[in-house]
Short mmCIF file of C-alpha atoms and ligand atoms in Angstrom, two decimals:
data_model
loop_
_atom_site.label_atom_id
_atom_site.label_comp_id
_atom_site.label_asym_id
_atom_site.label_seq_id
_atom_site.Cartn_x
_atom_site.Cartn_y
_atom_site.Cartn_z
CA MET T 19 81.29 73.74 -36.81
CA VAL T 20 77.95 74.66 -37.91
CA ASP T 21 76.38 77.62 -39.61
CA THR T 22 73.75 77.84 -36.71
CA LEU T 23 73.85 76.73 -32.99
CA ILE T 24 70.12 77.08 -31.47
CA VAL T 25 70.00 76.53 -27.53
CA GLY T 26 67.08 75.25 -26.56
CA GLY T 27 64.87 72.95 -28.53
CA GLY T 28 61.76 73.60 -27.16
CA THR T 29 58.39 75.97 -27.87
CA ALA T 30 60.50 78.52 -30.56
CA GLY T 31 63.40 76.53 -30.57
CA SER T 32 61.79 73.70 -32.46
CA VAL T 33 60.11 76.03 -35.17
CA LEU T 34 63.30 77.70 -36.05
CA ALA T 35 65.55 74.50 -36.26
CA ALA T 36 62.65 72.97 -38.14
CA ARG T 37 62.25 75.80 -40.21
CA LEU T 38 65.61 77.01 -41.04
CA SER T 39 66.93 73.32 -42.09
CA ALA T 40 64.64 73.84 -44.76
CA ASP T 41 67.55 75.18 -46.93
CA SER T 42 69.31 72.49 -47.31
CA ARG T 43 72.23 74.50 -47.52
CA ARG T 44 72.37 75.20 -44.24
CA THR T 45 73.83 73.33 -41.23
CA ILE T 46 71.48 73.63 -38.00
CA ARG T 47 72.08 72.63 -34.30
CA VAL T 48 70.44 72.11 -31.83
CA LEU T 49 71.19 71.55 -27.84
CA GLU T 50 68.53 70.65 -25.98
CA ALA T 51 69.26 70.47 -21.42
CA GLY T 52 65.69 67.41 -22.18
CA PRO T 53 64.76 64.34 -23.13
CA LEU T 54 64.90 64.27 -26.76
CA TRP T 55 62.79 61.08 -28.35
CA THR T 56 63.29 60.93 -32.15
CA THR T 57 59.75 59.34 -32.77
CA PRO T 58 56.27 60.12 -31.92
CA ASP T 59 56.00 56.26 -30.78
CA GLY T 60 59.20 56.81 -27.65
CA ILE T 61 57.11 60.06 -26.16
CA PRO T 62 55.28 58.84 -22.69
CA ALA T 63 52.30 58.78 -23.10
CA GLU T 64 51.56 61.51 -20.23
CA LEU T 65 53.46 63.92 -22.21
CA LEU T 66 50.80 63.39 -25.18
CA ASP T 67 47.72 63.53 -23.40
CA ILE T 68 46.06 66.91 -23.75
CA ALA T 69 43.44 65.81 -20.52
CA ALA T 70 46.46 65.62 -17.74
CA LEU T 71 49.21 68.63 -17.25
CA PRO T 72 52.22 66.43 -16.98
CA ILE T 73 53.74 68.45 -14.29
CA GLY T 74 53.22 66.54 -11.11
CA PRO T 75 55.96 65.90 -8.46
CA GLN T 76 57.44 63.15 -9.58
CA ALA T 77 57.52 64.10 -13.34
CA GLN T 78 61.60 64.28 -14.65
CA TRP T 79 60.93 66.65 -17.61
CA LEU T 80 61.16 69.99 -15.38
CA TRP T 81 62.87 72.98 -14.64
CA ARG T 82 61.60 73.73 -11.53
CA TYR T 83 62.04 77.48 -10.01
CA ALA T 84 61.05 78.47 -6.45
CA VAL T 85 60.45 82.14 -6.57
CA SER T 86 59.03 85.26 -4.83
CA LEU T 87 55.47 86.24 -6.47
CA ALA T 88 55.07 89.46 -4.01
CA ASP T 89 56.23 91.14 -0.98
CA ASP T 90 54.17 92.47 2.16
CA PRO T 91 53.16 90.12 3.05
CA PRO T 92 55.33 87.44 1.14
CA VAL T 93 53.99 85.27 -1.17
CA HIS T 94 56.30 82.33 -2.33
CA ALA T 95 55.70 79.77 -5.11
CA GLY T 96 57.02 77.19 -7.25
CA ILE T 97 57.09 77.72 -10.68
CA VAL T 98 58.11 75.08 -13.70
CA ARG T 99 59.21 74.99 -17.30
CA GLY T 100 59.39 72.27 -19.65
CA LYS T 101 62.63 70.51 -19.81
CA VAL T 102 62.39 68.27 -22.87
CA ILE T 103 62.00 68.61 -26.36
CA GLY T 104 59.21 71.01 -27.57
CA GLY T 105 59.90 72.69 -24.13
CA SER T 106 57.35 74.08 -21.80
CA ALA T 107 54.70 73.09 -25.04
CA THR T 108 55.22 69.10 -24.17
CA VAL T 109 53.70 69.96 -20.85
CA ASN T 110 51.65 72.91 -21.02
CA GLY T 111 47.51 73.31 -21.04
CA GLY T 112 47.63 73.60 -25.72
CA TYR T 113 45.78 76.72 -25.20
CA PHE T 114 46.22 77.86 -28.25
CA VAL T 115 45.14 81.77 -28.46
CA ARG T 116 47.17 84.66 -30.82
CA ALA T 117 48.11 88.03 -29.09
CA THR T 118 45.95 90.98 -29.95
CA ARG T 119 46.05 93.36 -32.56
CA MET T 120 46.27 96.24 -29.53
CA ASP T 121 49.06 94.13 -28.11
CA PHE T 122 51.47 94.27 -31.45
CA ALA T 123 49.99 98.03 -31.48
CA ALA T 124 51.73 98.70 -28.71
CA TRP T 125 54.68 96.64 -29.21
CA SER T 126 55.17 98.61 -32.36
CA ARG T 127 55.05 102.00 -30.60
CA LEU T 128 57.99 100.86 -28.64
CA LEU T 129 60.17 100.41 -31.28
CA GLY T 130 59.09 103.62 -32.59
CA GLY T 131 56.03 102.86 -35.32
CA SER T 132 58.18 100.45 -37.07
CA GLU T 133 56.22 97.79 -38.98
CA ILE T 134 58.13 94.68 -38.35
CA TRP T 135 55.78 93.55 -35.54
CA SER T 136 52.39 95.25 -36.38
CA PHE T 137 49.79 92.93 -36.50
CA ASP T 138 49.23 93.37 -40.04
CA SER T 139 52.69 91.85 -40.14
CA VAL T 140 52.95 89.09 -37.38
CA LEU T 141 49.38 87.73 -38.90
CA PRO T 142 50.49 85.80 -41.77
CA MET T 143 52.96 84.05 -39.62
CA TYR T 144 50.58 82.72 -36.83
CA CYS T 145 48.84 81.41 -39.90
CA ARG T 146 51.65 79.49 -41.34
CA ILE T 147 51.76 78.01 -37.26
CA GLU T 148 48.15 76.06 -37.43
CA ARG T 149 45.91 73.75 -39.27
CA ASP T 150 42.36 75.21 -38.19
CA LEU T 151 40.14 72.31 -37.96
CA ASP T 152 37.24 74.79 -37.49
CA PHE T 153 37.86 77.85 -39.31
CA GLY T 154 40.77 76.96 -41.62
CA ASP T 155 38.57 78.69 -44.56
CA ALA T 156 38.74 82.06 -43.24
CA PRO T 157 40.98 84.77 -44.31
CA TRP T 158 42.45 85.41 -41.13
CA HIS T 159 42.94 81.40 -40.17
CA GLY T 160 45.92 78.88 -41.72
CA ALA T 161 44.69 75.21 -42.71
CA ARG T 162 47.81 73.95 -43.82
CA GLY T 163 50.18 74.73 -40.79
CA PRO T 164 51.91 71.79 -38.40
CA ILE T 165 49.73 72.01 -35.77
CA PRO T 166 45.82 70.81 -35.17
CA VAL T 167 43.69 73.44 -33.27
CA ARG T 168 40.49 72.64 -32.84
CA ARG T 169 37.97 73.83 -30.18
CA THR T 170 35.91 72.02 -27.95
CA VAL T 171 32.15 71.98 -28.99
CA ASP T 172 30.52 69.49 -26.32
CA PRO T 173 32.55 71.06 -23.28
CA SER T 174 32.19 69.01 -19.88
CA PRO T 175 29.37 70.37 -16.98
CA VAL T 176 32.00 72.80 -15.68
CA GLY T 177 32.70 74.62 -19.29
CA ALA T 178 28.43 74.27 -20.10
CA ALA T 179 27.83 75.94 -17.00
CA PHE T 180 30.27 78.63 -16.91
CA THR T 181 28.98 78.97 -20.37
CA ALA T 182 25.83 79.48 -19.13
CA ALA T 183 27.05 82.08 -16.60
CA CYS T 184 28.44 84.42 -18.53
CA ARG T 185 25.40 84.62 -21.13
CA ALA T 186 23.20 85.29 -17.75
CA ALA T 187 25.12 87.66 -16.85
CA GLY T 188 25.48 89.58 -20.34
CA TYR T 189 28.61 88.93 -22.30
CA ALA T 190 28.56 88.01 -25.63
CA ASP T 191 29.66 84.85 -27.82
CA VAL T 192 32.85 84.97 -29.60
CA PRO T 193 32.92 81.98 -32.04
CA ASP T 194 36.46 82.41 -32.70
CA LEU T 195 38.71 83.79 -30.23
CA ASN T 196 41.81 83.91 -32.70
CA GLU T 197 39.59 85.93 -35.13
CA PRO T 198 41.61 89.68 -35.34
CA GLU T 199 39.15 91.60 -34.41
CA ALA T 200 37.27 89.60 -31.44
CA GLY T 201 36.26 91.62 -28.83
CA ASP T 202 35.23 90.60 -25.24
CA GLY T 203 32.64 88.26 -24.35
CA VAL T 204 32.94 83.96 -23.74
CA GLY T 205 34.66 81.91 -26.57
CA ALA T 206 35.41 78.16 -27.17
CA VAL T 207 39.17 78.19 -26.38
CA PRO T 208 41.45 77.24 -29.77
CA CYS T 209 43.75 73.74 -28.37
CA ALA T 210 46.77 72.28 -29.76
CA SER T 211 45.44 69.13 -30.08
CA GLU T 212 44.44 65.97 -32.05
CA ASP T 213 42.23 62.98 -30.47
CA GLY T 214 42.91 63.60 -27.45
CA ARG T 215 46.89 64.67 -27.93
CA ARG T 216 48.65 67.53 -26.94
CA MET T 217 50.29 68.94 -30.73
CA GLY T 218 53.62 70.42 -29.72
CA PRO T 219 56.24 71.86 -31.92
CA ALA T 220 58.22 69.16 -30.82
CA LEU T 221 55.96 66.71 -33.22
CA GLY T 222 54.48 69.14 -35.63
CA TYR T 223 57.84 71.04 -36.51
CA LEU T 224 60.75 69.29 -34.89
CA LEU T 225 60.51 65.91 -35.47
CA PRO T 226 59.37 65.37 -38.95
CA ALA T 227 62.61 67.84 -39.70
CA LEU T 228 64.91 64.39 -38.06
CA ASP T 229 65.88 63.38 -40.81
CA ARG T 230 67.30 66.32 -42.79
CA PRO T 231 71.11 65.70 -43.01
CA ASN T 232 71.98 69.63 -42.45
CA LEU T 233 69.83 69.21 -38.83
CA THR T 234 71.19 67.66 -35.96
CA VAL T 235 69.86 68.06 -32.03
CA VAL T 236 71.30 66.58 -29.43
CA GLY T 237 69.48 66.07 -26.36
CA GLU T 238 70.62 65.90 -22.17
CA THR T 239 73.15 68.90 -23.17
CA TYR T 240 72.76 71.54 -20.90
CA VAL T 241 75.00 75.15 -22.31
CA THR T 242 76.68 76.63 -19.55
CA ARG T 243 77.94 79.58 -21.23
CA ILE T 244 78.41 81.60 -24.78
CA ARG T 245 82.10 81.85 -25.57
CA PHE T 246 82.75 84.80 -28.07
CA ASP T 247 86.09 86.00 -29.08
CA GLY T 248 85.81 89.79 -28.52
CA LEU T 249 82.17 91.21 -29.01
CA ARG T 250 81.56 87.94 -31.64
CA ALA T 251 79.40 84.69 -30.37
CA ILE T 252 81.32 81.51 -32.32
CA GLY T 253 80.20 79.29 -29.67
CA VAL T 254 79.22 77.81 -26.49
CA ASP T 255 80.44 75.39 -23.81
CA CYS T 256 77.85 72.43 -22.20
CA LEU T 257 77.41 70.04 -20.17
CA ARG T 258 76.92 66.38 -21.55
CA GLU T 259 77.16 62.93 -19.83
CA GLY T 260 78.99 65.06 -16.99
CA ARG T 261 82.14 66.19 -19.07
CA THR T 262 82.41 69.68 -20.74
CA HIS T 263 82.46 70.42 -24.56
CA THR T 264 82.51 73.47 -26.40
CA GLU T 265 80.52 73.60 -29.80
CA TRP T 266 81.79 76.48 -32.15
CA ALA T 267 78.98 78.04 -34.55
CA ASP T 268 79.00 80.84 -37.20
CA ARG T 269 75.50 82.14 -34.91
CA VAL T 270 74.66 81.00 -31.93
CA VAL T 271 70.48 81.26 -31.22
CA LEU T 272 69.03 81.76 -27.67
CA SER T 273 65.67 79.86 -27.77
CA ALA T 274 66.13 78.70 -23.74
CA GLY T 275 63.05 80.01 -22.47
CA ALA T 276 62.53 83.39 -20.87
CA ILE T 277 64.18 82.58 -17.70
CA GLU T 278 67.19 80.54 -18.92
CA SER T 279 67.69 82.22 -21.92
CA ALA T 280 68.06 85.30 -19.75
CA ALA T 281 70.63 83.45 -16.68
CA LEU T 282 72.57 82.60 -19.91
CA LEU T 283 73.37 85.64 -21.09
CA LEU T 284 73.53 86.42 -17.47
CA ARG T 285 76.53 84.27 -17.31
CA SER T 286 78.49 84.97 -20.06
CA GLY T 287 79.29 88.40 -19.32
CA ILE T 288 75.76 89.64 -20.77
CA GLY T 289 73.79 92.60 -17.97
CA ASP T 290 74.41 94.39 -15.52
CA PRO T 291 77.94 95.48 -15.06
CA GLY T 292 77.84 95.96 -10.83
CA HIS T 293 75.64 92.36 -10.63
CA LEU T 294 78.00 90.59 -12.88
CA ARG T 295 81.55 91.87 -11.26
CA ALA T 296 80.18 91.24 -7.71
CA LEU T 297 79.65 87.82 -8.93
CA GLY T 298 82.63 87.07 -9.96
CA ILE T 299 81.67 87.57 -13.98
CA PRO T 300 84.21 89.02 -16.27
CA VAL T 301 81.35 91.44 -18.16
CA VAL T 302 81.29 91.41 -21.80
CA GLN T 303 78.82 94.08 -22.94
CA ALA T 304 76.16 95.97 -20.13
CA ALA T 305 72.75 95.46 -20.95
CA GLY T 306 69.17 95.41 -19.01
CA VAL T 307 68.55 91.60 -19.06
CA GLY T 308 66.64 90.33 -16.37
CA VAL T 309 64.89 93.55 -15.85
CA GLY T 310 60.94 93.81 -15.79
CA PHE T 311 59.66 91.00 -17.09
CA SER T 312 56.20 90.32 -17.32
CA ASP T 313 53.69 87.15 -16.41
CA HIS T 314 49.62 87.18 -16.04
CA PRO T 315 48.80 87.28 -11.96
CA GLU T 316 46.29 85.19 -11.67
CA ILE T 317 43.82 84.23 -7.74
CA GLY T 318 42.36 81.01 -7.92
CA ILE T 319 39.19 80.63 -6.14
CA ASP T 320 38.58 77.35 -5.37
CA TYR T 321 34.93 75.66 -5.02
CA ARG T 322 32.22 73.26 -4.77
CA ALA T 323 29.73 73.07 -7.24
CA ASP T 324 27.67 70.11 -8.58
CA LEU T 325 29.53 69.75 -11.89
CA PRO T 326 30.50 66.15 -12.53
CA ALA T 327 34.12 66.53 -14.10
CA ARG T 328 35.74 64.64 -16.89
CA PRO T 329 38.35 64.39 -19.06
CA ALA T 330 39.00 67.63 -20.72
CA ILE T 331 41.35 69.58 -21.96
CA ALA T 332 42.25 72.33 -18.87
CA LEU T 333 40.55 74.99 -20.65
CA GLU T 334 37.77 74.72 -22.99
CA ARG T 335 36.02 78.16 -22.53
CA VAL T 336 37.34 81.32 -21.03
CA LEU T 337 35.64 84.92 -20.90
CA GLU T 338 37.66 88.08 -22.02
CA VAL T 339 36.82 90.87 -20.56
CA GLY T 340 39.37 94.24 -20.71
CA ALA T 341 42.48 93.41 -19.57
CA VAL T 342 40.69 90.52 -17.22
CA GLU T 343 40.37 86.76 -18.90
CA ILE T 344 38.02 84.54 -16.31
CA ARG T 345 39.52 80.63 -16.35
CA PRO T 346 36.95 77.61 -15.54
CA TYR T 347 39.51 74.91 -15.13
CA THR T 348 38.47 71.64 -16.05
CA MET T 349 41.01 69.66 -13.99
CA SER T 350 40.76 69.89 -10.60
CA PHE T 351 44.62 71.41 -8.62
CA THR T 352 42.65 71.06 -5.23
CA PRO T 353 41.00 67.48 -3.72
CA GLY T 354 37.47 67.37 -3.77
CA CYS T 355 36.98 71.35 -5.22
CA HIS T 356 37.43 73.29 -8.78
CA THR T 357 38.79 76.17 -9.50
CA LEU T 358 37.98 79.47 -11.44
CA GLY T 359 41.18 81.26 -12.32
CA ALA T 360 40.83 85.36 -12.18
CA ALA T 361 43.94 86.58 -14.45
CA LEU T 362 45.66 90.17 -15.04
CA MET T 363 46.65 89.97 -18.59
CA ARG T 364 48.27 93.31 -19.25
CA PRO T 365 49.38 94.20 -15.57
CA ARG T 366 51.51 97.28 -14.84
CA SER T 367 54.17 95.50 -12.17
CA THR T 368 57.61 94.02 -13.27
CA GLY T 369 59.45 91.60 -12.35
CA SER T 370 63.31 90.86 -11.88
CA LEU T 371 65.28 88.15 -12.61
CA ARG T 372 68.99 87.62 -11.49
CA LEU T 373 71.69 85.28 -10.73
CA ARG T 374 72.81 83.85 -7.30
CA SER T 375 75.44 82.74 -7.89
CA ALA T 376 78.01 82.16 -11.52
CA ASP T 377 77.41 78.35 -10.94
CA PRO T 378 75.21 77.07 -13.73
CA VAL T 379 73.03 74.78 -11.57
CA VAL T 380 72.22 77.43 -9.32
CA ALA T 381 68.60 78.12 -9.99
CA PRO T 382 68.94 82.18 -11.02
CA LEU T 383 66.37 84.37 -8.55
CA ILE T 384 63.30 85.32 -9.96
CA ASP T 385 61.09 88.34 -7.89
CA TYR T 386 57.76 88.85 -9.35
CA ARG T 387 57.12 91.96 -7.48
CA TYR T 388 53.47 90.84 -8.30
CA LEU T 389 50.77 93.79 -7.47
CA VAL T 390 53.24 96.11 -6.43
CA GLU T 391 51.08 99.58 -8.66
CA ASP T 392 47.78 100.29 -7.53
CA GLN T 393 46.43 99.94 -10.49
CA ASP T 394 46.95 96.51 -10.41
CA ARG T 395 45.16 95.54 -7.22
CA THR T 396 42.75 97.25 -8.15
CA ARG T 397 42.19 95.30 -11.48
CA LEU T 398 42.54 91.84 -9.79
CA SER T 399 39.82 92.86 -7.43
CA ASP T 400 37.83 93.58 -10.40
CA ALA T 401 38.19 90.10 -11.88
CA VAL T 402 37.41 88.91 -8.45
CA SER T 403 34.34 90.47 -8.83
CA ILE T 404 33.53 89.11 -11.88
CA ALA T 405 34.67 85.62 -10.62
CA GLY T 406 32.40 86.01 -7.83
CA GLU T 407 29.24 87.13 -9.56
CA LEU T 408 29.60 84.09 -12.11
CA LEU T 409 30.27 81.63 -9.56
CA GLY T 410 26.76 82.70 -8.45
CA ARG T 411 25.08 82.49 -11.27
CA MET T 412 27.10 78.60 -11.98
CA GLY T 413 25.40 78.00 -8.16
CA ALA T 414 28.97 77.31 -6.81
CA GLU T 415 30.16 77.92 -3.20
CA PRO T 416 33.56 79.17 -2.99
CA VAL T 417 35.45 77.13 -0.53
CA ASP T 418 37.37 80.35 0.86
CA PRO T 419 34.59 82.80 0.69
CA ILE T 420 35.02 86.27 -1.38
CA PRO T 421 35.51 89.18 0.97
CA GLU T 422 33.74 92.50 0.39
CA ARG T 423 36.08 94.63 -1.66
CA GLY T 424 37.24 96.63 0.59
CA ASP T 425 38.46 94.19 2.99
CA ARG T 426 40.14 91.76 -0.14
CA GLY T 427 43.67 93.02 0.03
CA ARG T 428 44.89 90.34 1.73
CA TRP T 429 42.90 88.15 0.32
CA LEU T 430 44.57 88.58 -2.60
CA HIS T 431 48.03 87.61 -1.45
CA THR T 432 46.70 84.38 0.16
CA HIS T 433 45.26 83.48 -3.37
CA LEU T 434 47.77 84.83 -5.70
CA ALA T 435 49.43 82.61 -8.08
CA THR T 436 51.11 83.07 -11.50
CA SER T 437 49.58 82.17 -15.14
CA GLN T 438 53.30 80.56 -15.68
CA HIS T 439 53.23 82.93 -18.69
CA LEU T 440 56.84 84.95 -17.70
CA SER T 441 58.38 86.92 -21.15
CA GLY T 442 60.07 89.78 -21.75
CA THR T 443 63.56 89.58 -19.54
CA CYS T 444 65.53 90.31 -22.75
CA ARG T 445 63.29 92.83 -24.28
CA MET T 446 62.89 94.38 -27.77
CA GLY T 447 63.87 97.44 -28.33
CA HIS T 448 64.72 100.20 -30.54
CA ASP T 449 68.39 101.93 -31.23
CA ASN T 450 68.34 104.87 -28.40
CA ASP T 451 66.20 102.32 -25.87
CA PRO T 452 68.86 101.91 -23.18
CA ALA T 453 66.88 98.99 -21.67
CA ALA T 454 66.26 97.40 -25.01
CA VAL T 455 68.62 93.80 -24.90
CA VAL T 456 67.54 92.99 -28.77
CA ASP T 457 66.89 94.92 -31.81
CA GLU T 458 63.92 94.58 -33.71
CA ARG T 459 65.20 91.59 -35.56
CA CYS T 460 65.70 89.60 -32.36
CA ARG T 461 70.26 90.30 -32.79
CA VAL T 462 71.79 91.05 -28.98
CA ARG T 463 72.96 94.19 -29.54
CA GLY T 464 76.14 95.13 -28.60
CA VAL T 465 77.84 92.24 -29.88
CA THR T 466 77.35 90.42 -33.13
CA GLY T 467 76.76 86.46 -33.99
CA LEU T 468 74.15 86.48 -30.90
CA SER T 469 70.41 86.21 -31.72
CA ILE T 470 67.67 85.49 -29.21
CA VAL T 471 64.21 83.78 -30.58
CA ASP T 472 61.64 82.90 -27.94
CA LEU T 473 59.33 84.73 -25.38
CA SER T 474 62.51 86.76 -23.34
CA VAL T 475 61.98 89.17 -26.33
CA VAL T 476 58.88 90.16 -25.99
CA PRO T 477 58.60 94.07 -25.12
CA ILE T 478 55.05 94.17 -24.04
CA PRO T 479 53.00 92.36 -21.55
CA LEU T 480 50.64 89.98 -24.11
CA SER T 481 47.34 89.79 -23.79
CA ARG T 482 46.57 86.18 -23.87
CA GLY T 483 48.93 82.86 -22.75
CA PRO T 484 51.84 82.94 -24.76
CA GLN T 485 52.84 79.85 -26.64
CA ALA T 486 51.37 80.41 -30.27
CA THR T 487 53.19 83.80 -29.94
CA ALA T 488 56.09 82.16 -28.93
CA MET T 489 55.90 80.12 -32.27
CA MET T 490 54.86 83.27 -34.13
CA ILE T 491 58.00 84.94 -32.97
CA ALA T 492 59.89 81.69 -34.32
CA GLU T 493 58.39 81.58 -37.44
CA MET T 494 59.05 85.38 -37.90
CA ALA T 495 63.31 85.21 -37.15
CA ALA T 496 63.39 81.94 -39.55
CA ASP T 497 61.57 83.93 -42.36
CA ARG T 498 62.27 87.48 -41.90
CA PHE T 499 65.86 87.64 -39.68
CA LEU T 500 68.15 84.64 -39.92
CA ALA T 501 67.48 83.08 -43.34
CA ARG T 502 70.26 84.34 -45.24
C1 FAD O 623 52.65 74.12 -16.63
C2 FAD O 623 52.30 75.25 -17.69
C3 FAD O 623 51.59 75.41 -18.99
C4 FAD O 623 51.21 76.41 -19.31
N1 FAD O 623 50.04 76.60 -20.21
C5 FAD O 623 50.12 76.82 -21.64
C6 FAD O 623 48.83 77.20 -22.21
O1 FAD O 623 48.20 76.50 -22.38
N2 FAD O 623 48.83 78.11 -23.37
C7 FAD O 623 49.89 79.17 -23.90
O2 FAD O 623 49.47 79.87 -24.16
N3 FAD O 623 50.84 78.82 -22.42
C8 FAD O 623 50.85 78.06 -22.08
N4 FAD O 623 51.99 78.09 -20.55
C9 FAD O 623 53.21 78.72 -21.40
C10 FAD O 623 54.04 78.83 -22.56
O3 FAD O 623 54.56 77.13 -22.84
C11 FAD O 623 55.32 78.93 -22.75
O4 FAD O 623 55.97 80.66 -22.27
C12 FAD O 623 55.90 79.21 -24.04
O5 FAD O 623 55.75 77.28 -24.28
C13 FAD O 623 57.61 78.97 -23.65
O6 FAD O 623 58.08 79.13 -24.92
P1 FAD O 623 59.76 79.25 -25.27
O7 FAD O 623 60.31 79.03 -26.33
O8 FAD O 623 60.03 80.81 -24.72
O9 FAD O 623 60.34 78.22 -24.03
P2 FAD O 623 60.52 76.72 -23.82
O10 FAD O 623 59.23 76.38 -24.17
O11 FAD O 623 59.92 76.96 -22.54
O12 FAD O 623 61.52 76.31 -24.66
C14 FAD O 623 62.93 76.85 -23.84
C15 FAD O 623 63.67 74.97 -24.27
O13 FAD O 623 64.79 75.27 -23.46
C16 FAD O 623 65.71 73.95 -23.09
N5 FAD O 623 66.57 74.96 -22.58
C17 FAD O 623 66.60 76.06 -22.11
N6 FAD O 623 67.97 76.64 -20.68
C18 FAD O 623 68.73 75.47 -21.78
C19 FAD O 623 70.18 75.59 -21.74
N7 FAD O 623 70.56 75.95 -21.03
N8 FAD O 623 70.53 74.42 -22.49
C20 FAD O 623 69.83 73.89 -23.38
N9 FAD O 623 68.48 73.47 -23.49
C21 FAD O 623 68.00 74.50 -22.65
C22 FAD O 623 64.74 73.95 -21.90
O14 FAD O 623 64.61 72.75 -21.91
C23 FAD O 623 63.19 74.07 -23.41
O15 FAD O 623 62.90 72.69 -23.88
C24 FAD O 623 52.16 77.13 -19.82
C25 FAD O 623 53.61 76.89 -19.21
C26 FAD O 623 53.31 75.98 -18.55
C27 FAD O 623 55.36 76.15 -16.94
#
């Protein structure tokens, strides 16, 4: 039996396992559903190349989910997550921007003014992750962390044309998007990469720790259920090589990501009692699991322009305007076209995740409910107007012309996509908050021996992409909550 069993060796799980196992008095075991490579040389080249997203139809290292993005008219989509050591950070774009001061003010308000998750409290945790190769000497940065972070100096034609268009439209330059007081404007995207390699938490944290005798990491092991003794978590059931095993631990930490951590809690009897009983799952504890998650809706505008493509990180530059992020992708998602993304970063509409079945091999039902709030429709339409103006300044032609504002309703639905940044399925809150699944120390309320350390716990929409924040949450948990 180990001290700490971590379910999922993904973005947060890799950080957590590496940090906790630095104390040789502890024993840490990680169970990861996807493949594990124990040396960097063993990792397939596709997963290392930061100039490509390894999420094509043949990719074997993905969870794939069919989801509903919106109703009336219905919009269906497929989303993915990394099912591999390092998790989604092993297959993502490497954009490495922190959440904002405003985000943590909102997060702290939800905790009744607690300072645990204030910006000043989390800043040292963001810093310890990174080796910022551009601004490492700045007091708000780290220069010695495991993850190298770099910004593209010489952008590709798409990045250069976009920057020029933003400047011509009057937007300010933001030299460092991770500067705590950075305001609106266009800036170079900090990217977790070095020498063309994607540098996620598997390479940066977990693999270098694998020779520790107190750390074991097992791949191809799918955790199906948490075992309880009364209200105490004592282990998990898992599937490995077609057989069911049970593993025991003093405490269990879920780092399976916002979709699978929530699904695992539900399958284990923590959730809405009516929903669980309808599926024949014995109720352990009532909780608002899967309710009110958040993600960034995005309108993808395909366009043609005389801008030759060249291998580059997916996003070299972004424009931040209020709660909107404009993304000039360097890679083509539609043959013969470029794509400009217009994303809403603080949407009001929230989604829900439920089980279709108690059977662990059946994927959950994920209903985004994007655009149900009028304000989101208005703001997303504003975002499209900004994007349209920039395309005009870039000399680019949208493939499907952008309608006038008043006629944009249906067009928004047909161009609706998601940023794949789902968070907040098991959200954090204070003791009197009935919707809170975990407390401010990431412990699942109502039971003992069970914590969640991944994006599931985030109680607010994050104004930036979530990878850096997933790792920060793990640094916080390792340093403040799970150290003993
Ligand atoms: C294609 C794509 C591109 C993205 N690009 C960016 C980007 O450029 N920048 C950015 O900020 N964000 C990006 N994101 C989002 C970001 O990568 C993720 O939100 C973040 O990495 C999630 O971290 P996590 O620790 O919560 O979960 P994950 O990293 O997904 O880790 C969960 C881990 O748990 C494992 N697991 C799940 N269930 C079980 C189980 N039952 N038993 C055992 N193991 C299990 C999984 O296999 C996985 O390894 C992207 C996401 C995707 C999918």
